[in-house]
GROMACS .gro file of N, CA and C in nm:
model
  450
    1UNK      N    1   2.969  -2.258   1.155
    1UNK     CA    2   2.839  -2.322   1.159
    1UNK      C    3   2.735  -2.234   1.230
    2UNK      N    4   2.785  -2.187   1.328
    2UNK     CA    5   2.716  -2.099   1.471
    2UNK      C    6   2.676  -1.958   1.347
    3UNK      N    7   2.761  -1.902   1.272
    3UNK     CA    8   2.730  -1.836   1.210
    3UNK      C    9   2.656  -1.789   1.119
    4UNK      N   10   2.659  -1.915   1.008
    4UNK     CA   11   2.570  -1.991   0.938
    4UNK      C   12   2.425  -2.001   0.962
    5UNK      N   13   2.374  -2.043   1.087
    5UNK     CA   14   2.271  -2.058   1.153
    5UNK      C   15   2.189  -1.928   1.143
    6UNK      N   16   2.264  -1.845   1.223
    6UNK     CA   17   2.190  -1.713   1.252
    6UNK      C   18   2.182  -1.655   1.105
    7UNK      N   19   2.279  -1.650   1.033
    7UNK     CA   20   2.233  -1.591   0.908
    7UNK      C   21   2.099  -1.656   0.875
    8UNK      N   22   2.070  -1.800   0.827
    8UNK     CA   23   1.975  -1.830   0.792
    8UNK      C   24   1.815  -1.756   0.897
    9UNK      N   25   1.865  -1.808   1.009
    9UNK     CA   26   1.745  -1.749   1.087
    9UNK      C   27   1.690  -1.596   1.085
   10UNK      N   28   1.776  -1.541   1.116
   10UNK     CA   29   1.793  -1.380   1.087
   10UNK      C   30   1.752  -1.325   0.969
   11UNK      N   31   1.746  -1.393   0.862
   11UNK     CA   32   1.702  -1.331   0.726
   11UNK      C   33   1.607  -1.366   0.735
   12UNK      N   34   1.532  -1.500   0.767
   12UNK     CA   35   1.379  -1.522   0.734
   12UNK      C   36   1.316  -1.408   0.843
   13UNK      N   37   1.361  -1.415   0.972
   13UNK     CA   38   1.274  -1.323   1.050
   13UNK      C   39   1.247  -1.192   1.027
   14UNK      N   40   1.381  -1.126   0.935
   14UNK     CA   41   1.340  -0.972   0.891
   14UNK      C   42   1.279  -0.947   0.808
   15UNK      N   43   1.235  -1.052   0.681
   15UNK     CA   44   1.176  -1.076   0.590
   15UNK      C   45   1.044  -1.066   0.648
   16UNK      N   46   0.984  -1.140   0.744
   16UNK     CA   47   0.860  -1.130   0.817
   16UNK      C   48   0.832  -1.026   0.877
   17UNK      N   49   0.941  -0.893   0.911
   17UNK     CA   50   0.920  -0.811   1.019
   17UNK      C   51   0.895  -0.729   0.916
   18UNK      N   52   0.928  -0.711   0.764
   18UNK     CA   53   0.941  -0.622   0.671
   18UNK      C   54   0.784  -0.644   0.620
   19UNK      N   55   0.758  -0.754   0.585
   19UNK     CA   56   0.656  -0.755   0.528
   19UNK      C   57   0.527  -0.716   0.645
   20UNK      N   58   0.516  -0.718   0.778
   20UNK     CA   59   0.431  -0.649   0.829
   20UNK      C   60   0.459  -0.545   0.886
   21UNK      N   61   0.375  -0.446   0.815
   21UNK     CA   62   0.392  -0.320   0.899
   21UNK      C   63   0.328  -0.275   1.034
   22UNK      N   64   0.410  -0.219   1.129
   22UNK     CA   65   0.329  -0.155   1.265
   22UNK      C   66   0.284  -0.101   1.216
   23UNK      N   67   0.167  -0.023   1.262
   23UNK     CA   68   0.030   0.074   1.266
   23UNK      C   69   0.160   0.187   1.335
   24UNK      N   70   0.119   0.303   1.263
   24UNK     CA   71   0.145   0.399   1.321
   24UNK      C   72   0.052   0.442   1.417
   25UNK      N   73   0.113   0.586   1.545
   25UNK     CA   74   0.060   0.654   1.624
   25UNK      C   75  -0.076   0.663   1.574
   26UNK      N   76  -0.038   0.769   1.442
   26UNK     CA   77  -0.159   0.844   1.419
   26UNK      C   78  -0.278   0.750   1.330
   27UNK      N   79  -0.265   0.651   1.255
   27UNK     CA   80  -0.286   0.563   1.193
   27UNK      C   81  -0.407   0.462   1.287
   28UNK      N   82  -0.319   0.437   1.420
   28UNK     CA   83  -0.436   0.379   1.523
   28UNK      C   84  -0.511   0.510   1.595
   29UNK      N   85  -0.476   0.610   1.603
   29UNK     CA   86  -0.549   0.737   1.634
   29UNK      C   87  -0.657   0.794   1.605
   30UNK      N   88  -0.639   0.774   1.415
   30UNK     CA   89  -0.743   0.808   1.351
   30UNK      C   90  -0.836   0.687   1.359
   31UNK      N   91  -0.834   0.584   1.376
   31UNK     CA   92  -0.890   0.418   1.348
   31UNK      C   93  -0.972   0.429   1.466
   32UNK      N   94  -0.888   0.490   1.599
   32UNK     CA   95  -0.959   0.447   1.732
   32UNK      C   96  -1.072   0.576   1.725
   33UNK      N   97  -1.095   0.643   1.662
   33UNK     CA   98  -1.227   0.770   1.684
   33UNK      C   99  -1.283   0.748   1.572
   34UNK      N  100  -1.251   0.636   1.543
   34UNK     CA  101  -1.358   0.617   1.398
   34UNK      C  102  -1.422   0.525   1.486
   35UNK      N  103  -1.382   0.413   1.577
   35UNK     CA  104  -1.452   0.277   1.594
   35UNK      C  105  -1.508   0.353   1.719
   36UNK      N  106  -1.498   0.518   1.775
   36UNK     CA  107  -1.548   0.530   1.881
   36UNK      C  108  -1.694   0.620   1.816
   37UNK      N  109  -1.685   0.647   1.719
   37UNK     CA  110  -1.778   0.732   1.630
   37UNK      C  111  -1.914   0.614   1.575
   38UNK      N  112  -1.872   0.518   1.560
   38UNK     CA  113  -1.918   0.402   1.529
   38UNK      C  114  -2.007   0.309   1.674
   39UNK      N  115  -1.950   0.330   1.775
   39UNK     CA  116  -2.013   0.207   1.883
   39UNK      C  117  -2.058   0.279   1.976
   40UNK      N  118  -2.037   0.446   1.981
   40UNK     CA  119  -2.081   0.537   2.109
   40UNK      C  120  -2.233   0.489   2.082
   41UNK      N  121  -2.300   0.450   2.022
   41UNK     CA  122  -2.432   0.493   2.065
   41UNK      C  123  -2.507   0.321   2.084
   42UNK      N  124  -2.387   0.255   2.072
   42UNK     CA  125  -2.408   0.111   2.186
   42UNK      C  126  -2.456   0.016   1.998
   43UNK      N  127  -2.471   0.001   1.917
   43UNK     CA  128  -2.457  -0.047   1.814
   43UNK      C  129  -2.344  -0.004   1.714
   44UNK      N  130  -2.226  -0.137   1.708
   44UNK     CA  131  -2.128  -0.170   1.637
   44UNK      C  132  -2.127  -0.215   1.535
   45UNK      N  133  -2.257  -0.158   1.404
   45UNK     CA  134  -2.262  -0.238   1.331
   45UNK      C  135  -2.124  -0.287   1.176
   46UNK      N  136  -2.202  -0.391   1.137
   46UNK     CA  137  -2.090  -0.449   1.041
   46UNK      C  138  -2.108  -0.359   0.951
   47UNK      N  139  -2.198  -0.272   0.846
   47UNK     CA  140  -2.134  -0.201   0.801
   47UNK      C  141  -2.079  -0.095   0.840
   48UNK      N  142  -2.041  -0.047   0.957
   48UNK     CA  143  -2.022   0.050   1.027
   48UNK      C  144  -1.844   0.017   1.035
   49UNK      N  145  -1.829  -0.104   1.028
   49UNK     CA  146  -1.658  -0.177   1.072
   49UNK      C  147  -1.631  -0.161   0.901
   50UNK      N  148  -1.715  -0.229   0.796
   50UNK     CA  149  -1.682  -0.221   0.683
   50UNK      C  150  -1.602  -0.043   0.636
   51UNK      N  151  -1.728   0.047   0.646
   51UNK     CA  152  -1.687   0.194   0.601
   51UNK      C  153  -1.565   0.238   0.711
   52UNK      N  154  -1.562   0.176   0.797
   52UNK     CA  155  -1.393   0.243   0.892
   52UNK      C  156  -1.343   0.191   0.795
   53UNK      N  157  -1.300   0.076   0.727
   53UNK     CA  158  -1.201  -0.007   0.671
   53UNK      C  159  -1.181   0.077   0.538
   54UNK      N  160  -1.289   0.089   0.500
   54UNK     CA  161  -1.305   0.181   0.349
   54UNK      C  162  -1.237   0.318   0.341
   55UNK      N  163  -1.285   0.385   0.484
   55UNK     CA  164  -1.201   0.515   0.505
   55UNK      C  165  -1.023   0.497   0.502
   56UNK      N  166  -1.031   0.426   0.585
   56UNK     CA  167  -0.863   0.428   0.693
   56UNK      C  168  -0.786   0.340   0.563
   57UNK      N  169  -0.826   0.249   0.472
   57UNK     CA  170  -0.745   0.199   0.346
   57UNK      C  171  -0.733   0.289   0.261
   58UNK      N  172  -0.825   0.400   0.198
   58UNK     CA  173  -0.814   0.476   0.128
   58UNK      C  174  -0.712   0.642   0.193
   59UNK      N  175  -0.734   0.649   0.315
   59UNK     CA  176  -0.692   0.774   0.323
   59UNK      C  177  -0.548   0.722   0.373
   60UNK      N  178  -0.498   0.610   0.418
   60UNK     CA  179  -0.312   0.555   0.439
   60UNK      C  180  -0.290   0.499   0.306
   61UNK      N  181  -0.367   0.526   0.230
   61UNK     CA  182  -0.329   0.362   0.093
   61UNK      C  183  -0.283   0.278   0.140
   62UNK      N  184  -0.343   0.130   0.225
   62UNK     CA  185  -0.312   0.049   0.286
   62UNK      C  186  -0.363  -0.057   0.231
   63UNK      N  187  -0.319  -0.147   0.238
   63UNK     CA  188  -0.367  -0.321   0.204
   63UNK      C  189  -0.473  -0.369   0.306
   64UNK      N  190  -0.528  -0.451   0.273
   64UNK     CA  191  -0.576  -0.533   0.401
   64UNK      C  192  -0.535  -0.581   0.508
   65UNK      N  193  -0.408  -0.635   0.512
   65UNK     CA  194  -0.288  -0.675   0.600
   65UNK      C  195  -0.267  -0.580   0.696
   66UNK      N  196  -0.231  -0.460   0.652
   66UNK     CA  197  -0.212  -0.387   0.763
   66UNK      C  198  -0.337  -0.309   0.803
   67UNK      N  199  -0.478  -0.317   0.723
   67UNK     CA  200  -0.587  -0.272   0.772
   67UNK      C  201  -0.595  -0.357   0.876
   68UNK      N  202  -0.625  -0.483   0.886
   68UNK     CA  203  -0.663  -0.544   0.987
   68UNK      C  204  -0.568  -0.586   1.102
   69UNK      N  205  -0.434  -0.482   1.125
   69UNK     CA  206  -0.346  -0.466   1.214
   69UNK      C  207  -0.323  -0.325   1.258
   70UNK      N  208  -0.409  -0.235   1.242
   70UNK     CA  209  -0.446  -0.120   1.291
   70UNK      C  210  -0.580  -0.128   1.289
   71UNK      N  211  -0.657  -0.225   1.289
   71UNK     CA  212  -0.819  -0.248   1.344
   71UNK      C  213  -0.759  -0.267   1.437
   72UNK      N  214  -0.708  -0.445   1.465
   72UNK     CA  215  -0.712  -0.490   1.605
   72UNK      C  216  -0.651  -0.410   1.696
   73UNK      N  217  -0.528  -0.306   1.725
   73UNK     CA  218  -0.498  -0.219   1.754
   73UNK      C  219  -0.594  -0.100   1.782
   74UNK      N  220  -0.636  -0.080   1.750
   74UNK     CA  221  -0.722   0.055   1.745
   74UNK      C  222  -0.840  -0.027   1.828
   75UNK      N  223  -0.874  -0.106   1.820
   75UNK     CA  224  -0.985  -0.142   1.872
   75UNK      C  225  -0.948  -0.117   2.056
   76UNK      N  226  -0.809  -0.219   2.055
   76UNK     CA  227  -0.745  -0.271   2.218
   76UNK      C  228  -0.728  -0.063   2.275
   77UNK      N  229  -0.649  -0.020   2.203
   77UNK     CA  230  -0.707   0.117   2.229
   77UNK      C  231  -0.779   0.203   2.242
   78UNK      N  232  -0.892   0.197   2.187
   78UNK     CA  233  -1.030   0.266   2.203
   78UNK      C  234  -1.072   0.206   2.296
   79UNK      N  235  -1.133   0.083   2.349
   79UNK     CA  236  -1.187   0.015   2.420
   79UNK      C  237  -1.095   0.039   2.599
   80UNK      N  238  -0.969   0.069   2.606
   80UNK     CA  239  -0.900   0.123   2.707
   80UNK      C  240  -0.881   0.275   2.705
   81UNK      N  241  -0.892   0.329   2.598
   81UNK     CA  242  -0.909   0.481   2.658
   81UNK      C  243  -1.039   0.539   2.777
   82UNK      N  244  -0.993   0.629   2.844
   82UNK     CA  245  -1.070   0.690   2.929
   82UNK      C  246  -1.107   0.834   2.880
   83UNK      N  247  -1.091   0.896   2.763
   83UNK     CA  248  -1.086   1.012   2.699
   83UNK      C  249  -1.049   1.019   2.578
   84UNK      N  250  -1.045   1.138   2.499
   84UNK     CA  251  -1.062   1.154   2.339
   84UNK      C  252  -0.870   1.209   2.336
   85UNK      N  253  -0.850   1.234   2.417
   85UNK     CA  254  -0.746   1.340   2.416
   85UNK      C  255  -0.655   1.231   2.362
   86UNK      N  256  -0.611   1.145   2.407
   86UNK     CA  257  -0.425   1.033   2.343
   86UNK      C  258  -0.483   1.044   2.228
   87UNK      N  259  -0.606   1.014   2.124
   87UNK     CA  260  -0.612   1.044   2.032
   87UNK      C  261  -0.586   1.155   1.934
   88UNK      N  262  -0.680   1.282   1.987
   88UNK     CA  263  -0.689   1.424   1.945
   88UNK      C  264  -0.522   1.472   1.940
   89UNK      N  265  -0.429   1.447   2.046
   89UNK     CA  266  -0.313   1.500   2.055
   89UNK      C  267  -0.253   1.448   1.981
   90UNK      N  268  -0.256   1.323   1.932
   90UNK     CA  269  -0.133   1.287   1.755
   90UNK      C  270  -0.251   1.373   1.674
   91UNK      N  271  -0.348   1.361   1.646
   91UNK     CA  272  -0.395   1.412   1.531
   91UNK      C  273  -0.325   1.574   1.556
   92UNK      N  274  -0.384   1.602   1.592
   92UNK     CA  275  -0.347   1.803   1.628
   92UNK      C  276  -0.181   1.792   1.601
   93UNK      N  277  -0.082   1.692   1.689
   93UNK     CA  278   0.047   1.727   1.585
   93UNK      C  279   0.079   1.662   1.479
   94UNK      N  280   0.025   1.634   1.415
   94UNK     CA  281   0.081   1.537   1.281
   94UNK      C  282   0.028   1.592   1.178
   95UNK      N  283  -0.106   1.635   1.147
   95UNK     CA  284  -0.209   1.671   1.060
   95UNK      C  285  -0.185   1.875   1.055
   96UNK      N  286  -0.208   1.858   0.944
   96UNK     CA  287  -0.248   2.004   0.944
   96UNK      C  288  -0.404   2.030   0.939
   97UNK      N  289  -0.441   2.204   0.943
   97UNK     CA  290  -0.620   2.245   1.003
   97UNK      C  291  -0.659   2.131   0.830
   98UNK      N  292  -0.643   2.147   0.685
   98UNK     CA  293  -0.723   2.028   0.597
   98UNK      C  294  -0.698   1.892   0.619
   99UNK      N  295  -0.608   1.842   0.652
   99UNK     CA  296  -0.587   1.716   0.688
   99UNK      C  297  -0.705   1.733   0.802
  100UNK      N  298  -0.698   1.759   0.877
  100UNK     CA  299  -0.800   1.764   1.026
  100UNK      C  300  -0.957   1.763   0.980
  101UNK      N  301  -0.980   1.842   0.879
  101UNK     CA  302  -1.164   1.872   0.849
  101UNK      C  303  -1.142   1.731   0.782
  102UNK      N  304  -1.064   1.699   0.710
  102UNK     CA  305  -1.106   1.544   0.671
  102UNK      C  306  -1.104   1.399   0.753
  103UNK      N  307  -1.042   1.419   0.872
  103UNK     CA  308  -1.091   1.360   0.969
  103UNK      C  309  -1.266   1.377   1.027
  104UNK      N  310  -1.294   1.473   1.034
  104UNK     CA  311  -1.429   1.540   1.066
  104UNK      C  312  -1.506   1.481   1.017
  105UNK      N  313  -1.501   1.468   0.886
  105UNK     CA  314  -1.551   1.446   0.769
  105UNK      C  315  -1.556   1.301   0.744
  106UNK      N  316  -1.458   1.205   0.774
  106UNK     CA  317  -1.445   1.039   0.819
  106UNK      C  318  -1.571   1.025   0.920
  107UNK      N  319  -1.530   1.074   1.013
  107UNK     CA  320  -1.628   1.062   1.122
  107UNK      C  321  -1.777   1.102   1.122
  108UNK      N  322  -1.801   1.199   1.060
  108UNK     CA  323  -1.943   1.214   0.994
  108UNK      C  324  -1.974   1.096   0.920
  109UNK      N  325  -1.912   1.034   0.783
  109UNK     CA  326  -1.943   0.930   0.739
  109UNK      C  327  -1.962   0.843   0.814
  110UNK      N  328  -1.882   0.790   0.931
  110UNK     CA  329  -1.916   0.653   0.979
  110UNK      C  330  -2.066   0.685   1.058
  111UNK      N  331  -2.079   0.823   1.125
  111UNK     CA  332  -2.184   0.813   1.176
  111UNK      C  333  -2.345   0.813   1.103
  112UNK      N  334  -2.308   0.858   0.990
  112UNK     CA  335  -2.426   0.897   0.865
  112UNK      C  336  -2.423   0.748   0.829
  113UNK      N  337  -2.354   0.649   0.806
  113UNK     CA  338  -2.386   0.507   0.776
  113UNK      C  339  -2.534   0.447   0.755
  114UNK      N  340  -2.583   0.457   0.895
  114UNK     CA  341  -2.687   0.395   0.925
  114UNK      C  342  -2.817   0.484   0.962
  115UNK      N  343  -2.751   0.606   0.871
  115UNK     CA  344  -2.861   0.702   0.860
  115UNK      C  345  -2.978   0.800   0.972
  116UNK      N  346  -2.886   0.782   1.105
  116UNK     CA  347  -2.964   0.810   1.235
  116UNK      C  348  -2.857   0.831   1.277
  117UNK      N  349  -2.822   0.943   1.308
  117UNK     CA  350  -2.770   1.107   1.387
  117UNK      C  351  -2.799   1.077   1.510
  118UNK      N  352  -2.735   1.022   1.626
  118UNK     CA  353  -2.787   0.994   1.757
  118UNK      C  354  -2.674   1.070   1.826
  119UNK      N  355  -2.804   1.192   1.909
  119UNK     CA  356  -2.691   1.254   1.990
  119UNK      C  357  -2.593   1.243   2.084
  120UNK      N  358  -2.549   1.124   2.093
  120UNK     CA  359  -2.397   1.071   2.113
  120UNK      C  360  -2.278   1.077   2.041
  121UNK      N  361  -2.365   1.082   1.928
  121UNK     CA  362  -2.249   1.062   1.804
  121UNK      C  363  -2.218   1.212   1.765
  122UNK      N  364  -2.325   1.248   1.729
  122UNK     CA  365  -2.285   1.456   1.772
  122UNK      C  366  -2.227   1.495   1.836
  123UNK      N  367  -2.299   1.425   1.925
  123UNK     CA  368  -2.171   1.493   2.062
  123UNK      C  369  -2.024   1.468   2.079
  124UNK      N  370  -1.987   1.352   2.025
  124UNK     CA  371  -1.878   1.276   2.010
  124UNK      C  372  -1.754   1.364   1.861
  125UNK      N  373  -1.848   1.411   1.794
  125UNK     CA  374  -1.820   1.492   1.650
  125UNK      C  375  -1.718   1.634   1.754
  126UNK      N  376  -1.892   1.686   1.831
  126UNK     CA  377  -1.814   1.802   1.812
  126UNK      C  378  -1.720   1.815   1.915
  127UNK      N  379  -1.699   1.712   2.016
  127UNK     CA  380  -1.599   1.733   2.110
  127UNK      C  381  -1.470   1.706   2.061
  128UNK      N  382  -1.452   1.623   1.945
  128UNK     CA  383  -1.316   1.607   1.870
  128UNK      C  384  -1.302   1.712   1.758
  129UNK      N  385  -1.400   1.749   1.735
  129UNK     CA  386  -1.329   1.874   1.638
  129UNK      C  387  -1.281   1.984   1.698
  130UNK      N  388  -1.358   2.042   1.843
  130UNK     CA  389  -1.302   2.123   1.914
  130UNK      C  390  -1.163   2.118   1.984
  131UNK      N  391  -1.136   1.936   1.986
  131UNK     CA  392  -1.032   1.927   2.076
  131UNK      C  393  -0.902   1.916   1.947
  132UNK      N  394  -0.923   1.930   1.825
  132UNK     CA  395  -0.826   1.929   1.715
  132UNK      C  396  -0.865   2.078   1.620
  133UNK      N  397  -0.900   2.166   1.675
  133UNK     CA  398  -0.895   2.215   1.604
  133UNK      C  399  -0.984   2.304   1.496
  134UNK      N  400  -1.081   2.225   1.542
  134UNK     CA  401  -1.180   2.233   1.372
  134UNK      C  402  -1.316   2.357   1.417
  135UNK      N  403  -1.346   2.443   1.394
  135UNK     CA  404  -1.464   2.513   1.454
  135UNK      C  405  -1.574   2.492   1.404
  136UNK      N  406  -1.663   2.532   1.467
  136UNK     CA  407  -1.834   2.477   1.456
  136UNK      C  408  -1.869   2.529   1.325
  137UNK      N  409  -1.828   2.573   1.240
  137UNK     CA  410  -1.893   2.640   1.091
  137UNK      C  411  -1.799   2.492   1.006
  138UNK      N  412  -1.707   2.478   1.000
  138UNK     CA  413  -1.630   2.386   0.947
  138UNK      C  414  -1.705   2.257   0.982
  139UNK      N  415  -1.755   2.225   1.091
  139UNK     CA  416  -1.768   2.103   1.141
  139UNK      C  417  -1.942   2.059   1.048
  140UNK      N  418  -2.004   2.185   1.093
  140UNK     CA  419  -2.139   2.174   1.061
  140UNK      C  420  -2.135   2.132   0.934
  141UNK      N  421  -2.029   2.251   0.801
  141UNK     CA  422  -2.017   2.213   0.666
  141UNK      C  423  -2.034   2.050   0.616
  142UNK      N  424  -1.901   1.982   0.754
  142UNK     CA  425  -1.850   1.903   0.654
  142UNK      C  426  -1.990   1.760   0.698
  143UNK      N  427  -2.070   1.784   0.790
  143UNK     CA  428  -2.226   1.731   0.818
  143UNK      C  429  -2.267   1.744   0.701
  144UNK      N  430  -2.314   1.902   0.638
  144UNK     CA  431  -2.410   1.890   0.559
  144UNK      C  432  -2.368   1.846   0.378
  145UNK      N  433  -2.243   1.856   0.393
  145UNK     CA  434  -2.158   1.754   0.298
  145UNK      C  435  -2.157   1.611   0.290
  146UNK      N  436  -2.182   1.546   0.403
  146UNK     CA  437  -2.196   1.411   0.436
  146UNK      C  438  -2.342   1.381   0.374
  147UNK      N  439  -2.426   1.442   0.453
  147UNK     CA  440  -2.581   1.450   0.397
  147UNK      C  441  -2.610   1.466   0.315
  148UNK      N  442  -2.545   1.556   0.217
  148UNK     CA  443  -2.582   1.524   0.078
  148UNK      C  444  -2.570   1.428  -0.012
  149UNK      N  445  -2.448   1.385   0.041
  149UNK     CA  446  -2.371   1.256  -0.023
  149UNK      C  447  -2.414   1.158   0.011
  150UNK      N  448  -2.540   1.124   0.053
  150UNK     CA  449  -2.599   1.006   0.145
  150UNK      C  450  -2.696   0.922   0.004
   0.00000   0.00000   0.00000
């Protein structure tokens, strides 16, 4: 009977553990310097949360389900970091230097959103591209790539 039990219980719960996925390291990594690319300059706007969602679903091929379980995550993390670095350091080992300019390149978009370049958000650009990697000719590119595409 005792046995019985746990089987039943045990299967529904892995069934639930299967169907949601944890957020990876890098997954809330990339999420948390998008939502910090997004609110450094003290406006969080909604389309600003929309295009993170647009990025971070398209570049994990993710559902909504687990978009909005590496938001809330990424958020509780960004909002407790004291620095760029717990971020920058999964990206720098996980990603290679093109994987990396397309991070750059995320982050330009969220900041090009709302069409005003506020030097926070620059500043915020180029201190994570330096700290992953990316040099100031690459970084500038993938700006005036963004800008065109506006």
């Amino acid at each position: 009977m005792i046995k019985f039990l746990n089987k039943i219980f045990s299967s529904k719960n892995s069934e639930k553990v299967e169907d949601i996925a944890k957020p990876t390291e890098l997954q809330i990594s990339i999420t948390s310097l998008l939502i910090r690319a997004a609110s450094i300059d003290d406006d969080f706007a909604i389309l600003e949360e929309k295009k993170i969602e647009e990025l971070v679903k398209k570049y994990f091929n993710i559902d909504d389900d687990d978009m909005l379980n590496i938001l809330q995550e990424a958020k509780v993390r960004e909002s407790n970091a004291v620095d760029l670095y717990s971020f920058t350091k999964v990206i720098k080992e996980n990603l290679n230097q093109e994987e990396r300019k397309i991070i750059i390149e995320m982050m330009w978009e969220i900041v090009a959103v709302d069409k005003n370049f506020d030097p926070y958000e620059n500043n915020l650009v180029w201190r994570t591209a330096e700290l992953i990697g990316i040099s100031t000719r690459d970084r500038m590119n993938l700006k005036s790539k963004v800008i065109k595409n506006l």
